[in-house]
Coordinates of C-alpha atoms and ligand atoms in Angstrom, one line a residue:
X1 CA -5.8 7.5 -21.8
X2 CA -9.4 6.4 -21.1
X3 CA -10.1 2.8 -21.5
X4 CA -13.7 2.6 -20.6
X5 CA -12.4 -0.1 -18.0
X6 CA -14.5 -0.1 -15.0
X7 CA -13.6 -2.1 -11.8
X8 CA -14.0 -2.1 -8.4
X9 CA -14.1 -3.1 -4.9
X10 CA -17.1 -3.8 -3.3
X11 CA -16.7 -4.5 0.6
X12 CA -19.4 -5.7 3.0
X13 CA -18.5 -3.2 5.8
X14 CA -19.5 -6.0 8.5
X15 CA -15.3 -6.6 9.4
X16 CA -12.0 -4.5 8.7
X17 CA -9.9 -4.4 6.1
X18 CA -7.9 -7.2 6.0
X19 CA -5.4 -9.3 3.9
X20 CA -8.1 -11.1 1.6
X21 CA -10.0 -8.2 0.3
X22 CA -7.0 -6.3 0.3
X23 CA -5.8 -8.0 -2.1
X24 CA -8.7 -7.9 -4.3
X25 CA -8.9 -4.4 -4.0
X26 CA -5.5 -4.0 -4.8
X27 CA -5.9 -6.4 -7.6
X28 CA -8.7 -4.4 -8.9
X29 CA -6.9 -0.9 -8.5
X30 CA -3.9 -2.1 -10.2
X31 CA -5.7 -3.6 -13.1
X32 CA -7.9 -0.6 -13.4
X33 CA -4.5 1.8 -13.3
X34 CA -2.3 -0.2 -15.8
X35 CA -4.9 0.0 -18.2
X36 CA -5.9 3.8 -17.6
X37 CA -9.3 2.4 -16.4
X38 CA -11.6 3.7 -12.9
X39 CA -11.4 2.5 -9.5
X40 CA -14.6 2.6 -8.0
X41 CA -15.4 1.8 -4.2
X42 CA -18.8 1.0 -3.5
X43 CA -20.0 -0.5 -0.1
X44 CA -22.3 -3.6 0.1
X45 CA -23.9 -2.2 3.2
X46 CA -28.0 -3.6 2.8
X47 CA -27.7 -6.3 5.5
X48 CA -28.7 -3.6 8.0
X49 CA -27.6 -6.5 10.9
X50 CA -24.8 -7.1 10.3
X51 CA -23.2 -4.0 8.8
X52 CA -21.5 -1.0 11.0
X53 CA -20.1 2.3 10.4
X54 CA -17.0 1.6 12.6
X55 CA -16.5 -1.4 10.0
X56 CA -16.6 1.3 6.9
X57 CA -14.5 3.7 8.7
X58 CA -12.3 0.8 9.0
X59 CA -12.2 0.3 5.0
X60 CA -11.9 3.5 3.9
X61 CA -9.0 4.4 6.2
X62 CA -6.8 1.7 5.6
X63 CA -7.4 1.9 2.1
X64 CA -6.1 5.0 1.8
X65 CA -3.3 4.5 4.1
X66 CA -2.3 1.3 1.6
X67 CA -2.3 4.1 -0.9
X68 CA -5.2 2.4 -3.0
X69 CA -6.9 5.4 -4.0
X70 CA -10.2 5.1 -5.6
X71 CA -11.5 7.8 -8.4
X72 CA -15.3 7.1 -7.8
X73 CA -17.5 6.6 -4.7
X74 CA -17.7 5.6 -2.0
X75 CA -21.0 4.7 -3.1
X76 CA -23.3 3.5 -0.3
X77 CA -25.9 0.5 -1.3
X78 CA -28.0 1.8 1.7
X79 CA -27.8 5.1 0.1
X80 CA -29.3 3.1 -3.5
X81 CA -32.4 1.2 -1.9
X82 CA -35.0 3.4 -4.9
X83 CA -32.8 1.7 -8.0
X84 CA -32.9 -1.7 -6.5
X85 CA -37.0 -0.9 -6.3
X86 CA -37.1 -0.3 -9.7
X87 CA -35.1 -3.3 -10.8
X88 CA -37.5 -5.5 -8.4
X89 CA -40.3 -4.2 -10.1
X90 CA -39.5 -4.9 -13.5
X91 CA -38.5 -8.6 -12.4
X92 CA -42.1 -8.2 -10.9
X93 CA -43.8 -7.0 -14.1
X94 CA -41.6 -9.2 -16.5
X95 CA -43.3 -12.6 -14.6
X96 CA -39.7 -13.6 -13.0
X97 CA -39.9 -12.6 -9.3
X98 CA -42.6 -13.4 -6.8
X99 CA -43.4 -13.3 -2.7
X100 CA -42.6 -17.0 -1.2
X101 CA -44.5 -17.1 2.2
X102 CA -42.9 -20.7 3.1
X103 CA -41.4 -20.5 6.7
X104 CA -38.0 -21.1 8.2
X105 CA -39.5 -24.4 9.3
X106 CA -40.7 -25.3 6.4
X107 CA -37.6 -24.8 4.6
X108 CA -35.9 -26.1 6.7
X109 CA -38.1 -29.5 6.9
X110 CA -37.9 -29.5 2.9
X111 CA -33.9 -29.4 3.4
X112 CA -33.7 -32.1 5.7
X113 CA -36.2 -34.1 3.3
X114 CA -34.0 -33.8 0.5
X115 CA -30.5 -34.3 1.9
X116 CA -31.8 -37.5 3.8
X117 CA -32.4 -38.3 -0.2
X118 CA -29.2 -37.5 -1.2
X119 CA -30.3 -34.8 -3.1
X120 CA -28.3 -31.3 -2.7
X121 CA -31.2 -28.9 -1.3
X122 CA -32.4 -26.2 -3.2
X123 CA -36.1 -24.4 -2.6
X124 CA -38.4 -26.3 -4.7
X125 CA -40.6 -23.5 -6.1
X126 CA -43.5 -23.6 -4.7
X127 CA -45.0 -20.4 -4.3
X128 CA -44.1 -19.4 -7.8
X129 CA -47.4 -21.1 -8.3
X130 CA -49.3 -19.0 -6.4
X131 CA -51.6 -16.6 -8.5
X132 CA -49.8 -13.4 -8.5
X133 CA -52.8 -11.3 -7.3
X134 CA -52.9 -13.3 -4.1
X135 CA -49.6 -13.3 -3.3
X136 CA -50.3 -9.5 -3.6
X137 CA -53.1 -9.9 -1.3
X138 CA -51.4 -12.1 1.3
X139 CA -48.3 -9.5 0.7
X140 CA -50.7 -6.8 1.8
X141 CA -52.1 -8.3 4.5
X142 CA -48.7 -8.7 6.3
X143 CA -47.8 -12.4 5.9
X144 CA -44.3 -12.8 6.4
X145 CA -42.6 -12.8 3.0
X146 CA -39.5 -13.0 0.6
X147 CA -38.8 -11.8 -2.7
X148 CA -37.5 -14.7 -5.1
X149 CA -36.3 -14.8 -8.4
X150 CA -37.8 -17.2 -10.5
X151 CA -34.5 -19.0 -12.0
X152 CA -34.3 -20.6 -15.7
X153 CA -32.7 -24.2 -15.0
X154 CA -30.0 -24.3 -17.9
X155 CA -26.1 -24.3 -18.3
X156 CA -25.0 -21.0 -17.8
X157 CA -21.0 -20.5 -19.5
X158 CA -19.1 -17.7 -18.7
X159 CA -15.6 -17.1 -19.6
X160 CA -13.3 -16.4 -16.8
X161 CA -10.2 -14.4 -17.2
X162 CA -7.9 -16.7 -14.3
X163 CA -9.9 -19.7 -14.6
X164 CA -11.2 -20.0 -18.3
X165 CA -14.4 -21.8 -19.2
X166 CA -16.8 -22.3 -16.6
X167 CA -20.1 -23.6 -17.2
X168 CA -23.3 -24.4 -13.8
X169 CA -26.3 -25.7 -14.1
X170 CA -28.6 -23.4 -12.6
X171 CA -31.0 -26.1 -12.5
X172 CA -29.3 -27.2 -9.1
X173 CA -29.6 -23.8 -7.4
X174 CA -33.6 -23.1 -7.0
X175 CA -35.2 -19.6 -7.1
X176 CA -32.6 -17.7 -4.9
X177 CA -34.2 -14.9 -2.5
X178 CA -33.3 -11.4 -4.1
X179 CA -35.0 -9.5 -1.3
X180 CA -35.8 -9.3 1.9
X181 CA -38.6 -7.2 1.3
X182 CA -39.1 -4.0 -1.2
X183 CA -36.5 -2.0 1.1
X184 CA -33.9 -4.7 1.4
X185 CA -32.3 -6.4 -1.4
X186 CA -29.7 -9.3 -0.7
X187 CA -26.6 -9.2 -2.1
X188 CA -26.8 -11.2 -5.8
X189 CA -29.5 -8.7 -7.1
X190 CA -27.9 -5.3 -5.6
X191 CA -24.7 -5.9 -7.0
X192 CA -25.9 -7.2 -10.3
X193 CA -27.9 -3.9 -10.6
X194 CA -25.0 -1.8 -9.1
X195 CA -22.6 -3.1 -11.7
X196 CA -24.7 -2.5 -14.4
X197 CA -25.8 1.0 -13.3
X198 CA -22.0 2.1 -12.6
X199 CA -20.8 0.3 -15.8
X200 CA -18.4 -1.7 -14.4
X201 CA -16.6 -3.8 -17.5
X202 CA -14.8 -6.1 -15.2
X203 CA -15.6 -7.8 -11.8
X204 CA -12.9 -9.3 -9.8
X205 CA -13.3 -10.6 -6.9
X206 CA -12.5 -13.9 -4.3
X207 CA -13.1 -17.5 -5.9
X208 CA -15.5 -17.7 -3.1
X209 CA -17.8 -15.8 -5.0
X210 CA -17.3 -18.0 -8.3
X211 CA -21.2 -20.1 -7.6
X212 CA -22.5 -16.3 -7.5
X213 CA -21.8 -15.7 -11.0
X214 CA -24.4 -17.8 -12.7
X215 CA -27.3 -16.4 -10.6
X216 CA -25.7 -12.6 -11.2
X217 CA -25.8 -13.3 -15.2
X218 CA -29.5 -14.7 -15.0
X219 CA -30.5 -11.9 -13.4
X220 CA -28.5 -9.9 -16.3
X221 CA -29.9 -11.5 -18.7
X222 CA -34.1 -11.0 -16.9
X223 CA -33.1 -7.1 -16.0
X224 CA -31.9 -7.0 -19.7
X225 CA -28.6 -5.4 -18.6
X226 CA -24.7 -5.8 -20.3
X227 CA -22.4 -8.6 -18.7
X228 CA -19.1 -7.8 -17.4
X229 CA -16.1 -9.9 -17.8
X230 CA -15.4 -12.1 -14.9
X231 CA -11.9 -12.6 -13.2
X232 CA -12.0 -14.4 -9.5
X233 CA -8.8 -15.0 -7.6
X234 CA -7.5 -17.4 -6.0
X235 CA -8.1 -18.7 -2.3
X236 CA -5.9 -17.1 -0.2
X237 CA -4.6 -20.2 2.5
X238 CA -3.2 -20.0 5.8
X239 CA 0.3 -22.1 6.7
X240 CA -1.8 -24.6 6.9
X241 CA -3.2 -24.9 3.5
X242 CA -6.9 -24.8 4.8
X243 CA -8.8 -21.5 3.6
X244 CA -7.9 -18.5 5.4
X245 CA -9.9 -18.0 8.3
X246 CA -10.6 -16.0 12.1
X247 CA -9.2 -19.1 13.2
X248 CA -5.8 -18.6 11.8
X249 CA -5.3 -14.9 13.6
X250 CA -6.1 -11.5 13.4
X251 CA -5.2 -10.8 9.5
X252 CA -6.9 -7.1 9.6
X253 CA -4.5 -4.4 8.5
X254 CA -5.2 -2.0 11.1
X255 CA -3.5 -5.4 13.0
X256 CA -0.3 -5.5 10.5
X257 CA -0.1 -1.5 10.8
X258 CA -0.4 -1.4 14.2
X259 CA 2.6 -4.0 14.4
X260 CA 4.7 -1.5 12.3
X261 CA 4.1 -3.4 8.8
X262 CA 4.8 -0.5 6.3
X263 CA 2.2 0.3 3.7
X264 CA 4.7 -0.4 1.1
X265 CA 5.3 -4.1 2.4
X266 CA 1.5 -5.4 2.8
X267 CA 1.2 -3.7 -0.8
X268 CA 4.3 -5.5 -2.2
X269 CA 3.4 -8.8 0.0
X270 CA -0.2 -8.8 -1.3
X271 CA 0.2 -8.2 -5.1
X272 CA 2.5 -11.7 -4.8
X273 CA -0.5 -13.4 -3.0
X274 CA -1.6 -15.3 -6.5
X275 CA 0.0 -13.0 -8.8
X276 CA 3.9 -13.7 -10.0
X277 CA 6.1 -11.3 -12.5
X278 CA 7.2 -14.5 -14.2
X279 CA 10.5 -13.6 -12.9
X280 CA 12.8 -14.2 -9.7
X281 CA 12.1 -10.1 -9.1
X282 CA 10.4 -10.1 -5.5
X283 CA 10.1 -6.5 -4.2
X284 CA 7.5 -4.2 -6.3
X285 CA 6.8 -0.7 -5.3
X286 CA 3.0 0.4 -5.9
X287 CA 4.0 2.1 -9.1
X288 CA 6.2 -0.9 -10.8
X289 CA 3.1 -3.2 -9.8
X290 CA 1.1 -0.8 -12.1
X291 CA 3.2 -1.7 -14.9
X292 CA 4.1 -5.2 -14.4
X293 CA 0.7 -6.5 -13.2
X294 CA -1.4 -8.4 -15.4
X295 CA -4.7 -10.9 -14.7
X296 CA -2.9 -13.5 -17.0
X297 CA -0.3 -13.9 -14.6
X298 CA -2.8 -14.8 -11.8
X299 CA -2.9 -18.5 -10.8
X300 CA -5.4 -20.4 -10.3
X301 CA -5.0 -22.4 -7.4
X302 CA -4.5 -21.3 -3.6
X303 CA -2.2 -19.0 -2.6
X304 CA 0.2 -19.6 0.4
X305 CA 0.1 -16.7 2.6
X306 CA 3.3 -16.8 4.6
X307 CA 4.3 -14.6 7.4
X308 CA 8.0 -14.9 7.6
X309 CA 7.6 -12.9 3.9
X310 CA 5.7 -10.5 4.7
X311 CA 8.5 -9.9 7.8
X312 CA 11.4 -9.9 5.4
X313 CA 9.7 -7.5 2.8
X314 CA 9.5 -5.5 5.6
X315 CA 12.3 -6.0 6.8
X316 CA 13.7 -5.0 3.3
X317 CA 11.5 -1.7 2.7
X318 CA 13.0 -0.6 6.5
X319 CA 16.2 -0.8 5.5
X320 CA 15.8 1.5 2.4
X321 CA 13.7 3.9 3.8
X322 CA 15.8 7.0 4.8
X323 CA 16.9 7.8 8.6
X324 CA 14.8 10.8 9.2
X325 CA 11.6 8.4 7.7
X326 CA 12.1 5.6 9.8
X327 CA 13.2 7.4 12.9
X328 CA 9.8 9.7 12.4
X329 CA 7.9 6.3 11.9
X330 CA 9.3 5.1 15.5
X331 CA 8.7 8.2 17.3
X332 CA 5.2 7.4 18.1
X333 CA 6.0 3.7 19.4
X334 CA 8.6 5.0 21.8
X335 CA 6.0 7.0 23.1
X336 CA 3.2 4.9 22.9
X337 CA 5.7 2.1 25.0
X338 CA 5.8 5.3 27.6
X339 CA 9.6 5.3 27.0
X340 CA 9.1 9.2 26.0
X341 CA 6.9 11.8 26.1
X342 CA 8.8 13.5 23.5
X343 CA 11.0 12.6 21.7
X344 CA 13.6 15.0 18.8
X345 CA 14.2 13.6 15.7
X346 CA 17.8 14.8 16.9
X347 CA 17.5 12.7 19.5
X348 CA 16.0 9.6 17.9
X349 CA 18.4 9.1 14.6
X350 CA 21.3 8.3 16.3
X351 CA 19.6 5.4 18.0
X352 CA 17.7 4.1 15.0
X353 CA 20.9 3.9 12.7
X354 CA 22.0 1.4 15.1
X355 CA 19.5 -0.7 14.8
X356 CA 18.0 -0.1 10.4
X357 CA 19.6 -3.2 9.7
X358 CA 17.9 -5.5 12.1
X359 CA 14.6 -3.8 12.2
X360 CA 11.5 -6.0 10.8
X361 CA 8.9 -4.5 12.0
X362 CA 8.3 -0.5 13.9
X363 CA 6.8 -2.6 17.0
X364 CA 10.1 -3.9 17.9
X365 CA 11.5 -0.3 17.9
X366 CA 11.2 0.3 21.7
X367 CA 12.5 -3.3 22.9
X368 CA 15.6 -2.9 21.0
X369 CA 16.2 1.1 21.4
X370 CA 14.7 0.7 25.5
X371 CA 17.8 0.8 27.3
X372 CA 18.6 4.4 25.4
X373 CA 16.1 6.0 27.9
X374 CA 16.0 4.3 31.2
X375 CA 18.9 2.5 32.7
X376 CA 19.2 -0.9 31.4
X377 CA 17.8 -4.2 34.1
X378 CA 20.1 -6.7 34.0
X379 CA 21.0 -9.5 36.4
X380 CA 24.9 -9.7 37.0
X381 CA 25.3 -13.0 35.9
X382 CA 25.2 -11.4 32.3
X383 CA 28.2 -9.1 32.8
X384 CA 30.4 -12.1 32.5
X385 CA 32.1 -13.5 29.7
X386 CA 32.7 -16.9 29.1
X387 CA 34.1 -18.6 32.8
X388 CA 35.9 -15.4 33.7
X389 CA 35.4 -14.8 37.1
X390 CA 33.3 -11.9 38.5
X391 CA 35.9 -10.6 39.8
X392 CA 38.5 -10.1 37.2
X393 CA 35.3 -8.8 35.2
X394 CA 34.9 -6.5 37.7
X395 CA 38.8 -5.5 37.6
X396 CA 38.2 -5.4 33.3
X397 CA 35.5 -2.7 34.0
X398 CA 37.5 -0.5 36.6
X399 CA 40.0 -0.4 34.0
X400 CA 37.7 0.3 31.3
X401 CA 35.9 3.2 33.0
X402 CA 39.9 4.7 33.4
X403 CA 40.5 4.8 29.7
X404 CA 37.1 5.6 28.9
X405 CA 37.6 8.6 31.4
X406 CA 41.1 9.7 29.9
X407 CA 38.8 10.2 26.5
X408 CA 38.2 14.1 26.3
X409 CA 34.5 14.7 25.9
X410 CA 35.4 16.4 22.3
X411 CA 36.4 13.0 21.0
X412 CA 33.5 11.0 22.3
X413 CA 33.2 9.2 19.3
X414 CA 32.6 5.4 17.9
X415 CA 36.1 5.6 16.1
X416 CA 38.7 7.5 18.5
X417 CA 36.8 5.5 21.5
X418 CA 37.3 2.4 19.5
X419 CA 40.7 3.0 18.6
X420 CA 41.5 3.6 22.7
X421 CA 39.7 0.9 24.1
X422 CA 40.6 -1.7 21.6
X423 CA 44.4 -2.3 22.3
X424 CA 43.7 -2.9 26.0
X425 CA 40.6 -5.0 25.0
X426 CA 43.2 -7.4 22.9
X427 CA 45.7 -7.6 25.4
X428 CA 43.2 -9.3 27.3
X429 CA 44.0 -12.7 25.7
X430 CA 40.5 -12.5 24.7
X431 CA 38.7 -8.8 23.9
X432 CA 35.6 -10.4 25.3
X433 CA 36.5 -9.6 28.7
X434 CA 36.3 -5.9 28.1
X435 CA 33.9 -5.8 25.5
X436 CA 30.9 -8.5 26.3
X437 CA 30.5 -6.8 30.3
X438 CA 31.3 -3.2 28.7
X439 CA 28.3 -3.4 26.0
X440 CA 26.5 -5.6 28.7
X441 CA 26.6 -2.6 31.2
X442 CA 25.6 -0.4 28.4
X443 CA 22.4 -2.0 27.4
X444 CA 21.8 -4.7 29.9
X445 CA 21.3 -6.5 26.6
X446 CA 22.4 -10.5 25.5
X447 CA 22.2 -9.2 22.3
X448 CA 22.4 -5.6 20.8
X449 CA 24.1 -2.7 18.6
X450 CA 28.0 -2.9 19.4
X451 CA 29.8 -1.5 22.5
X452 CA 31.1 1.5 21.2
X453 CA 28.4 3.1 19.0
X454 CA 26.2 2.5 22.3
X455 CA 28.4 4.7 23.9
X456 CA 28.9 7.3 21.4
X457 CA 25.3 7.7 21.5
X458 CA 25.0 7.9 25.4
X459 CA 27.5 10.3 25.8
X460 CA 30.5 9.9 27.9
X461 CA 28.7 10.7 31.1
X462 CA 26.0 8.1 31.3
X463 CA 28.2 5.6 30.0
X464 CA 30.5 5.9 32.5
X465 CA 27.7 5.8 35.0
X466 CA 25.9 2.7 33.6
X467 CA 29.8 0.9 33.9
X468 CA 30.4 2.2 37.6
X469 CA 27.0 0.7 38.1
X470 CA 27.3 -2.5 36.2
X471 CA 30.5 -2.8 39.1
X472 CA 28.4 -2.4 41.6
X473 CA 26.4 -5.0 40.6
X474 CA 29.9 -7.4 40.8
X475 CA 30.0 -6.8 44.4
Ligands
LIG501 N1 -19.8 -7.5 -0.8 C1 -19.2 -8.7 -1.4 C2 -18.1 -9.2 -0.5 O1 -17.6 -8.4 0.3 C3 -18.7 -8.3 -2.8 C4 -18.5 -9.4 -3.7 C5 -18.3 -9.0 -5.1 O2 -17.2 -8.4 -5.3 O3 -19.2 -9.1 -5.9 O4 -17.7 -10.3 -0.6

């Protein structure tokens, strides 16, 4: 069904993807979805500087990878630079933009003057007194300019639909710059005009961008075009509960998808970064957020964004993904660890069912699953158990390899190897002194899957290798 609702996200392509406008993006596609509305994507690329194609490449990629598919765009502001013309010229003609020729220095020197008076700065106007014809002139003649719009100082009110009433006085602001020049408009006045001309009905975006909304409806209100409703979300805070920042870590997603975060666990992670079902329910797929999600349930203040929860929702989608998914998933960071240069999925699944349940995150594949494809490193000191000596150790493992050798290769498996070993492991007085050096000289490992799956998945060959050697090591 067809709403009319428009969103949509609206990234500066001047830095990656990362967890803060991910989330308003995914904010903005899952509104946009549960009310049968479009998800537009348009990048905010006129700030020639400071905008890069690897930095778009970057957004659309892991967009897509997040599954955050958009139905309209990408539409390129770069690509837009004659409708922003047109929208300067009718400020132009309707008497509310002009050319300001006052220098950096002189700003700057009329900034210092006014905080040194306690005042907050703001530009104080004074080329809008300039006769237009010779600001034309001067224009012409190629005195360094700007483009400014020529504010109306009242309360502006908007309605927000997180934060409710919301009233500035624009009075406080001073004609903002709206252009660089005729080619290069600055953000407040090509996104105003964008969201007009793409009909977007509701803009949702960062609380950072909450001052921008008085300037964006004044310049509504002069260009004579339709106000959208307003929903900004919360600050998104580090551990620290300061704003999130570069100086809290790398929070790009190509970073978290690199680590082995799954799409489906940033998705789930970053719909409950300000937004809450109201109930204790904590893991959402892409498609129940689609139902459940709703702007009322948005707070309003910051939201906590805490690693350890990402890791566990990842830790949680791991363990339900399937074998074959999860062992195709760690293929390429076995490789990419140089561990193999191929690697079967035959191969692989055995080793990975060892290890679903203590998974968190694909990175940590090949340092726990190493050991399966080069012979473990382990310093003899490890191979004992408790204060056993190295010796009777070493007599534990001589034994071991005997009964592990009477095993016919047909029944090399977990339970019949279990159900040999284990009797002479218990008459040990404790079974730690066949099983902690046996699963020791398996993996080389203080900590790993148990003894005998290790084995079954080695085969009986190498394991008995990997105990004679473990011996040697005693000597
Ligand atoms: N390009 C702006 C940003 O990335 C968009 C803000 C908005 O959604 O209006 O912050």
């Amino acid at each position: 069904m067809a709403t009319g609702i428009r969103t949509r996200f609206a990234p500066s392509p001047t830095g990656p993807l990362h967890m803060g406008n991910a989330r308003t993006a995914l904010f903005n596609y899952l509104f946009s979805r549960k009310e049968g509305g479009v998800f537009l994507l348009r990048i905010e690329d006129t700030d020639k500087e400071r905008s890069e194609k690897r930095w778009e490449e970057d957004l659309l990629e892991n967009l897509t990878w997040l599954g955050l598919a958009w139905d309209e765009g990408p539409f390129r502001q770069s690509e837009r630079v004659d409708i922003y013309k047109e929208a300067l010229q009718t400020l132009f003609q309707k008497g509310k933009a002009y050319y300001c020729f006052c220098t950096e220095d002189e700003l700057e020197a009329l900034r210092q003057d006014q905080i040194s008076r306690g005042e907050t700065p703001k530009y104080s106007g004074k080329c809008r007194a300039l006769k237009a014809e010779e600001a034309e002139q001067r224009q012409k003649n190629g005195e360094p300019s700007v483009i400014r719009f020529a504010l109306e100082p009242r309360k502006v009110k908007f309605h927000d639909l997180i934060r409710g009433n919301i009233e500035f006085d624009t009075g406080l602001m001073g004609d903002i710059v709206v252009a660089k020049d005729w080619e290069t408009p600055l953000y407040n006045f090509s996104a105003t005009v964008d969201d007009a001309a793409m009909d977007i009905t509701h803009v949702i975006r960062g609380e950072d961008h909450i001052s921008n909304t008085p300037k964006q409806i004044l310049l509504q209100e002069a260009l004579g075009l339709k106000r959208p409703l307003y929903a900004h979300l919360p600050l998104i805070l580090g551990e620290d509960r300061t704003k999130l920042s570069k100086r809290h870590g790398d929070f790009s997603i190509a970073h978290f998808r690199k680590q082995g975060y799954l799409a489906e666990a940033i998705i789930n992670f970053l719909a409950l970064l300000g937004w809450n079902p109201g109930t204790e329910k904590e893991i959402f797929s892409l498609s129940s957020l689609i139902k459940e999600f709703s702007l009322e349930r948005v707070q309003k203040g910051g939201a906590m964004l805490q690693l350890r929860k990402l890791e566990w929702i990842n830790a949680f989608f791991i363990r339900q993904m399937s074998l074959q998914k999860l062992s195709e998933l760690s293929i390429p960071y076995l490789k990419e660890a140089g561990l193999v240069a191929d690697a079967s999925l035959k191969t692989v699944e055995p080793m990975v069912r060892l290890y679903q349940e203590r998974i968190k995150k694909l990175f940590e594949v090949p340092e726990l699953l190493d050991f399966f494809f080069k012979k473990p490193e382990y310093s003899a000191d490890l191979l004992v158990w408790k204060d056993v000596s190295k010796k009777d150790i070493s007599k534990a493992l001589q034994e071991l390899a005997t009964v592990l050798q009477s095993i016919e290769e047909k029944d090399w498996n977990k339970e019949i190897i279990e159900t040999i070993v284990m009797p002479h492991a218990e008459r040990q007085g404790s079974r730690g002194v066949w099983l902690w050096p046996m699963r020791v000289a398996l993996t080389g490992k203080e900590a790993s899957a148990g003894p005998f799956e290790v084995a079954t998945v080695l085969g009986k060959k190498e394991t008995l290798e990997r105990v004679a050697s473990a011996r040697k090591k005693l000597r």
